[in-house]
mmCIF file of C-alpha atoms in Angstrom:
data_model
loop_
_atom_site.group_PDB
_atom_site.id
_atom_site.type_symbol
_atom_site.label_atom_id
_atom_site.label_comp_id
_atom_site.label_asym_id
_atom_site.label_seq_id
_atom_site.Cartn_x
_atom_site.Cartn_y
_atom_site.Cartn_z
ATOM 1 C CA MET A 1 -59.421 -137.862 -35.099
ATOM 2 C CA GLN A 2 -55.913 -138.499 -36.277
ATOM 3 C CA SER A 3 -56.517 -136.286 -39.256
ATOM 4 C CA LYS A 4 -57.521 -133.330 -37.075
ATOM 5 C CA LEU A 5 -54.435 -133.775 -34.943
ATOM 6 C CA SER A 6 -52.252 -133.779 -38.001
ATOM 7 C CA ILE A 7 -53.756 -130.542 -39.193
ATOM 8 C CA SER A 8 -53.239 -128.986 -35.855
ATOM 9 C CA ILE A 9 -49.601 -130.050 -35.815
ATOM 10 C CA VAL A 10 -49.079 -128.718 -39.297
ATOM 11 C CA THR A 11 -50.728 -125.545 -38.355
ATOM 12 C CA LEU A 12 -48.511 -125.129 -35.298
ATOM 13 C CA ALA A 13 -45.451 -125.866 -37.411
ATOM 14 C CA LEU A 14 -46.369 -123.197 -39.920
ATOM 15 C CA LEU A 15 -46.949 -120.735 -37.161
ATOM 16 C CA ALA A 16 -43.612 -121.585 -35.691
ATOM 17 C CA VAL A 17 -41.908 -121.083 -39.056
ATOM 18 C CA MET A 18 -43.628 -117.770 -39.470
ATOM 19 C CA VAL A 19 -42.609 -116.697 -36.004
ATOM 20 C CA VAL A 20 -39.034 -117.771 -36.533
ATOM 21 C CA GLY A 21 -38.776 -116.190 -39.994
ATOM 22 C CA CYS A 22 -40.093 -112.826 -39.013
ATOM 23 C CA PRO A 23 -37.392 -110.553 -37.610
ATOM 24 C CA ALA A 24 -38.024 -108.959 -34.259
ATOM 25 C CA PRO A 25 -39.187 -105.414 -34.538
ATOM 26 C CA THR A 26 -36.384 -102.889 -34.208
ATOM 27 C CA PRO A 27 -37.099 -100.583 -31.333
ATOM 28 C CA SER A 28 -37.433 -97.006 -32.336
ATOM 29 C CA PRO A 29 -34.459 -94.939 -31.166
ATOM 30 C CA ALA A 30 -35.123 -92.708 -28.242
ATOM 31 C CA PRO A 31 -35.564 -89.132 -29.385
ATOM 32 C CA THR A 32 -32.486 -87.024 -28.859
ATOM 33 C CA PRO A 33 -33.443 -84.238 -26.477
ATOM 34 C CA THR A 34 -33.064 -80.808 -28.066
ATOM 35 C CA PRO A 35 -30.722 -78.769 -25.866
ATOM 36 C CA THR A 36 -32.334 -75.738 -24.395
ATOM 37 C CA PRO A 37 -30.368 -72.678 -25.620
ATOM 38 C CA THR A 38 -28.636 -70.792 -22.867
ATOM 39 C CA PRO A 39 -30.002 -67.282 -22.885
ATOM 40 C CA THR A 40 -27.356 -64.692 -23.783
ATOM 41 C CA PRO A 41 -27.192 -62.157 -20.958
ATOM 42 C CA ALA A 42 -27.917 -58.603 -21.991
ATOM 43 C CA PRO A 43 -24.766 -56.392 -21.934
ATOM 44 C CA ALA A 44 -24.469 -54.437 -18.764
ATOM 45 C CA PRO A 45 -24.860 -50.662 -19.240
ATOM 46 C CA PRO A 46 -21.622 -48.721 -18.896
ATOM 47 C CA PRO A 47 -21.169 -47.400 -15.414
ATOM 48 C CA THR A 48 -22.208 -43.793 -14.984
ATOM 49 C CA PRO A 49 -19.122 -41.848 -13.939
ATOM 50 C CA SER A 50 -19.455 -40.193 -10.595
ATOM 51 C CA PRO A 51 -19.313 -36.411 -10.837
ATOM 52 C CA THR A 52 -15.939 -35.022 -9.866
ATOM 53 C CA PRO A 53 -16.486 -33.138 -6.633
ATOM 54 C CA THR A 54 -15.608 -29.444 -6.870
ATOM 55 C CA PRO A 55 -12.964 -28.775 -4.260
ATOM 56 C CA SER A 56 -14.031 -26.245 -1.730
ATOM 57 C CA PRO A 57 -11.918 -23.087 -1.907
ATOM 58 C CA LYS A 58 -9.309 -23.049 0.766
ATOM 59 C CA PRO A 59 -9.735 -20.161 3.126
ATOM 60 C CA THR A 60 -7.084 -17.515 2.708
ATOM 61 C CA PRO A 61 -4.920 -17.636 5.779
ATOM 62 C CA THR A 62 -5.106 -14.468 7.771
ATOM 63 C CA PRO A 63 -1.598 -13.083 8.209
ATOM 64 C CA GLU A 64 -0.562 -12.912 11.781
ATOM 65 C CA ARG A 65 -0.038 -9.395 13.043
ATOM 66 C CA ILE A 66 2.845 -8.941 15.402
ATOM 67 C CA VAL A 67 2.425 -5.725 17.321
ATOM 68 C CA THR A 68 4.980 -4.024 19.512
ATOM 69 C CA GLU A 69 4.778 -0.608 21.057
ATOM 70 C CA ARG A 70 7.000 1.768 22.944
ATOM 71 C CA VAL A 71 6.590 5.234 24.336
ATOM 72 C CA ILE A 72 8.520 7.778 22.277
ATOM 73 C CA VAL A 73 7.328 10.963 23.962
ATOM 74 C CA GLU A 74 4.960 12.298 26.591
ATOM 75 C CA ILE A 75 3.102 15.482 25.653
ATOM 76 C CA ASP A 76 0.970 17.813 27.702
ATOM 77 C CA ARG A 77 -1.992 17.903 25.364
ATOM 78 C CA SER A 78 -3.405 21.018 26.985
ATOM 79 C CA SER A 79 -0.584 23.079 25.455
ATOM 80 C CA TRP A 80 0.248 20.979 22.413
ATOM 81 C CA ILE A 81 -0.673 22.465 19.020
ATOM 82 C CA LEU A 82 -2.656 19.872 17.135
ATOM 83 C CA GLY A 83 -1.024 18.725 13.911
ATOM 84 C CA SER A 84 2.494 19.792 14.824
ATOM 85 C CA LEU A 85 3.797 16.369 15.920
ATOM 86 C CA THR A 86 6.667 15.267 13.671
ATOM 87 C CA VAL A 87 8.660 12.024 13.918
ATOM 88 C CA SER A 88 12.100 11.593 12.379
ATOM 89 C CA PRO A 89 12.574 9.088 9.526
ATOM 90 C CA ASP A 90 14.308 6.621 11.855
ATOM 91 C CA SER A 91 11.434 6.969 14.378
ATOM 92 C CA ARG A 92 13.880 7.844 17.149
ATOM 93 C CA ARG A 93 13.338 11.579 17.436
ATOM 94 C CA VAL A 94 10.214 13.653 17.993
ATOM 95 C CA ALA A 95 9.462 17.328 17.505
ATOM 96 C CA TYR A 96 6.288 19.316 18.121
ATOM 97 C CA VAL A 97 5.023 22.806 18.960
ATOM 98 C CA VAL A 98 3.477 23.968 22.228
ATOM 99 C CA LYS A 99 1.832 27.200 23.354
ATOM 100 C CA GLU A 100 3.223 29.164 26.256
ATOM 101 C CA ASP A 101 1.541 32.126 27.890
ATOM 102 C CA THR A 102 3.649 34.556 29.905
ATOM 103 C CA ALA A 103 2.771 37.829 31.551
ATOM 104 C CA GLU A 104 5.724 39.557 29.899
ATOM 105 C CA GLU A 105 5.437 38.270 26.319
ATOM 106 C CA GLY A 106 1.848 37.079 26.103
ATOM 107 C CA SER A 107 1.064 33.987 24.015
ATOM 108 C CA LYS A 108 4.040 32.437 22.260
ATOM 109 C CA GLN A 109 4.854 29.196 20.466
ATOM 110 C CA VAL A 110 7.866 26.977 21.080
ATOM 111 C CA VAL A 111 9.324 24.014 19.185
ATOM 112 C CA VAL A 112 10.232 21.087 21.417
ATOM 113 C CA VAL A 113 12.790 18.628 20.007
ATOM 114 C CA ASP A 114 13.496 15.480 22.013
ATOM 115 C CA GLY A 115 12.137 17.197 25.115
ATOM 116 C CA THR A 116 14.278 20.341 24.706
ATOM 117 C CA LYS A 117 12.494 23.641 24.118
ATOM 118 C CA GLY A 118 13.714 26.189 21.601
ATOM 119 C CA LYS A 119 13.227 29.921 21.363
ATOM 120 C CA ARG A 120 9.769 31.456 21.742
ATOM 121 C CA TYR A 121 8.203 32.939 18.609
ATOM 122 C CA ASP A 122 4.936 34.673 17.842
ATOM 123 C CA THR A 123 3.784 31.965 15.441
ATOM 124 C CA ILE A 124 5.171 28.664 14.216
ATOM 125 C CA PHE A 125 1.910 26.839 13.462
ATOM 126 C CA ARG A 126 -1.233 28.819 12.693
ATOM 127 C CA GLU A 127 -4.873 28.012 12.192
ATOM 128 C CA VAL A 128 -6.286 28.385 8.690
ATOM 129 C CA TRP A 129 -9.732 27.699 7.289
ATOM 130 C CA ALA A 130 -9.730 24.617 5.055
ATOM 131 C CA ARG A 131 -12.475 25.169 2.517
ATOM 132 C CA ARG A 132 -12.625 21.541 1.367
ATOM 133 C CA GLN A 133 -12.796 20.152 4.890
ATOM 134 C CA GLY A 134 -15.014 22.969 6.056
ATOM 135 C CA ARG A 135 -13.058 23.423 9.266
ATOM 136 C CA LEU A 136 -10.028 25.045 10.817
ATOM 137 C CA ILE A 137 -6.725 23.215 10.459
ATOM 138 C CA THR A 138 -3.235 23.990 11.695
ATOM 139 C CA LYS A 139 -0.550 24.704 9.163
ATOM 140 C CA GLY A 140 3.176 25.103 9.563
ATOM 141 C CA SER A 141 6.552 23.649 8.693
ATOM 142 C CA LEU A 142 8.555 21.410 10.998
ATOM 143 C CA ILE A 143 10.765 18.846 9.271
ATOM 144 C CA PHE A 144 13.602 16.417 9.943
ATOM 145 C CA SER A 145 16.409 15.762 7.506
ATOM 146 C CA ALA A 146 16.670 12.397 5.772
ATOM 147 C CA ASP A 147 19.332 11.200 8.204
ATOM 148 C CA SER A 148 17.130 12.248 11.159
ATOM 149 C CA GLN A 149 19.930 14.422 12.568
ATOM 150 C CA ARG A 150 18.727 17.916 11.644
ATOM 151 C CA VAL A 151 15.539 19.902 12.259
ATOM 152 C CA ALA A 152 14.217 22.959 10.442
ATOM 153 C CA TYR A 153 11.094 25.091 10.648
ATOM 154 C CA VAL A 154 9.720 28.516 9.735
ATOM 155 C CA ALA A 155 8.889 30.945 12.558
ATOM 156 C CA GLU A 156 7.230 34.347 12.579
ATOM 157 C CA ASP A 157 8.713 37.025 14.802
ATOM 158 C CA GLY A 158 6.981 40.375 14.633
ATOM 159 C CA SER A 159 6.498 41.360 11.000
ATOM 160 C CA LYS A 160 9.250 39.101 9.688
ATOM 161 C CA GLN A 161 9.703 35.403 9.136
ATOM 162 C CA VAL A 162 12.829 33.342 9.672
ATOM 163 C CA VAL A 163 14.005 29.794 9.029
ATOM 164 C CA VAL A 164 15.476 28.080 12.081
ATOM 165 C CA VAL A 165 17.849 25.171 11.353
ATOM 166 C CA ASP A 166 19.200 23.162 14.274
ATOM 167 C CA GLY A 167 18.304 26.045 16.594
ATOM 168 C CA MET A 168 20.168 28.641 14.490
ATOM 169 C CA GLU A 169 18.228 31.499 12.894
ATOM 170 C CA GLY A 170 18.756 32.557 9.299
ATOM 171 C CA LYS A 171 18.085 35.952 7.744
ATOM 172 C CA ARG A 172 14.670 37.491 8.339
ATOM 173 C CA TYR A 173 12.450 38.055 5.312
ATOM 174 C CA ALA A 174 9.051 39.580 4.643
ATOM 175 C CA ALA A 175 7.699 36.109 3.936
ATOM 176 C CA ILE A 176 8.956 32.561 3.583
ATOM 177 C CA GLU A 177 7.026 29.882 1.721
ATOM 178 C CA GLU A 178 6.622 27.420 4.572
ATOM 179 C CA ASP A 179 5.905 24.475 2.266
ATOM 180 C CA SER A 180 9.109 25.127 0.338
ATOM 181 C CA ILE A 181 11.654 24.298 3.037
ATOM 182 C CA ILE A 182 13.574 21.143 2.140
ATOM 183 C CA PHE A 183 16.812 19.322 3.009
ATOM 184 C CA SER A 184 19.103 17.908 0.335
ATOM 185 C CA PRO A 185 19.216 14.091 0.007
ATOM 186 C CA ASP A 186 22.478 13.928 1.986
ATOM 187 C CA SER A 187 20.971 16.199 4.691
ATOM 188 C CA LYS A 188 23.829 18.702 4.362
ATOM 189 C CA ARG A 189 21.971 21.551 2.636
ATOM 190 C CA VAL A 190 18.692 23.279 3.306
ATOM 191 C CA ALA A 191 16.775 25.349 0.772
ATOM 192 C CA TYR A 192 13.597 27.424 0.786
ATOM 193 C CA VAL A 193 11.794 30.194 -1.093
ATOM 194 C CA ALA A 194 11.811 33.677 0.431
ATOM 195 C CA THR A 195 9.994 36.874 -0.529
ATOM 196 C CA ASN A 196 11.172 40.461 -0.301
ATOM 197 C CA GLY A 197 8.981 43.144 -1.765
ATOM 198 C CA ASN A 198 7.293 41.669 -4.825
ATOM 199 C CA LYS A 199 10.065 39.266 -5.740
ATOM 200 C CA GLN A 200 10.825 35.675 -4.783
ATOM 201 C CA PHE A 201 14.148 33.813 -4.737
ATOM 202 C CA VAL A 202 15.654 30.568 -3.498
ATOM 203 C CA VAL A 203 17.892 30.601 -0.436
ATOM 204 C CA VAL A 204 20.354 27.710 -0.083
ATOM 205 C CA ASP A 205 22.436 27.528 3.084
ATOM 206 C CA GLY A 206 21.871 31.265 3.585
ATOM 207 C CA MET A 207 22.861 32.229 0.007
ATOM 208 C CA GLU A 208 20.203 34.074 -2.002
ATOM 209 C CA GLY A 209 19.609 33.241 -5.667
ATOM 210 C CA LYS A 210 18.266 35.263 -8.587
ATOM 211 C CA GLN A 211 14.960 37.039 -8.042
ATOM 212 C CA TYR A 212 11.808 36.217 -10.023
ATOM 213 C CA ASP A 213 8.162 37.228 -9.940
ATOM 214 C CA VAL A 214 7.003 33.805 -8.720
ATOM 215 C CA ILE A 215 8.786 30.507 -8.073
ATOM 216 C CA VAL A 216 6.920 27.206 -8.520
ATOM 217 C CA THR A 217 7.587 23.571 -9.453
ATOM 218 C CA PRO A 218 5.500 21.063 -11.468
ATOM 219 C CA SER A 219 5.054 18.768 -8.453
ATOM 220 C CA GLY A 220 3.362 21.488 -6.437
ATOM 221 C CA GLY A 221 6.291 22.090 -4.132
ATOM 222 C CA LYS A 222 8.922 24.711 -4.648
ATOM 223 C CA ILE A 223 12.329 23.103 -5.041
ATOM 224 C CA SER A 224 13.390 19.643 -6.248
ATOM 225 C CA PHE A 225 16.853 18.303 -5.457
ATOM 226 C CA ASP A 226 18.330 16.157 -8.248
ATOM 227 C CA SER A 227 21.446 15.298 -6.241
ATOM 228 C CA PRO A 228 23.037 16.521 -3.006
ATOM 229 C CA ASP A 229 24.487 19.516 -4.856
ATOM 230 C CA SER A 230 21.995 20.261 -7.644
ATOM 231 C CA PHE A 231 18.347 21.250 -7.745
ATOM 232 C CA HIS A 232 15.772 22.795 -10.045
ATOM 233 C CA TYR A 233 12.559 24.793 -9.951
ATOM 234 C CA LEU A 234 10.256 26.785 -12.234
ATOM 235 C CA ALA A 235 10.131 30.568 -12.163
ATOM 236 C CA PHE A 236 7.812 33.116 -13.728
ATOM 237 C CA GLU A 237 9.206 36.394 -14.936
ATOM 238 C CA GLY A 238 6.627 38.463 -16.771
ATOM 239 C CA ASP A 239 4.929 36.149 -19.289
ATOM 240 C CA ARG A 240 7.836 33.741 -19.452
ATOM 241 C CA VAL A 241 8.318 30.531 -17.499
ATOM 242 C CA TYR A 242 11.906 29.464 -16.830
ATOM 243 C CA LEU A 243 13.274 26.103 -15.799
ATOM 244 C CA VAL A 244 16.045 27.077 -13.415
ATOM 245 C CA GLU A 245 18.731 24.495 -12.665
ATOM 246 C CA GLU A 246 21.395 25.243 -10.106
ATOM 247 C CA SER A 247 24.482 23.458 -8.880
ATOM 248 C CA GLN A 248 26.420 24.343 -5.801
ATOM 249 C CA MET A 249 30.011 23.342 -5.205
ATOM 250 C CA ASP A 250 31.718 23.247 -1.816
#
């Protein structure tokens, strides 16, 4: 009995030595958590530029029209010859032609300047057939000078024609080129082309020039003033064309 107890004690002692001599187990270290990688955000696409709006065209401003009016003349249209109305360059004077029928003289024409009637003539404006327009038109000469102070026109009296300047008659001729009558730039001189027989010549302030077969100018008129005292025109004599230049001294 004692022997079994001794063995048990020895056995317990050995176990105790073994327990004491054996180191305690080292705990395994906790695993280090692997960090979850932060996802890299995808680059944002570049912004799409907004289209530049095309500016609407600005409306063109309509210019304002300022209108004034005044009565410059009253005409009895029943006797007025259509197409004869002429206004001076300064728009202050008016001239026109009317028809007058009298028992003594029959039908006559009269120039009216600023309401004052002139002498009666057989014809001042006449009707002609315009081939291009295909109709009758009136044709004549009634002009103001550049300074608006003088008036001139061609009138037919019987078988002759005459230029009337400021109410004063010039010399009568067989024919006067009505489109040729012109004032000088300073309004002091008046010139026109007259015909006697089969010759034409320029008349300036009543003075007759050299005679030619035909007188013309490149611009389609008859006489061109280069200055108040000088003018030129073209003239045919036979087969030759002359440039005629004239000067007139006071």
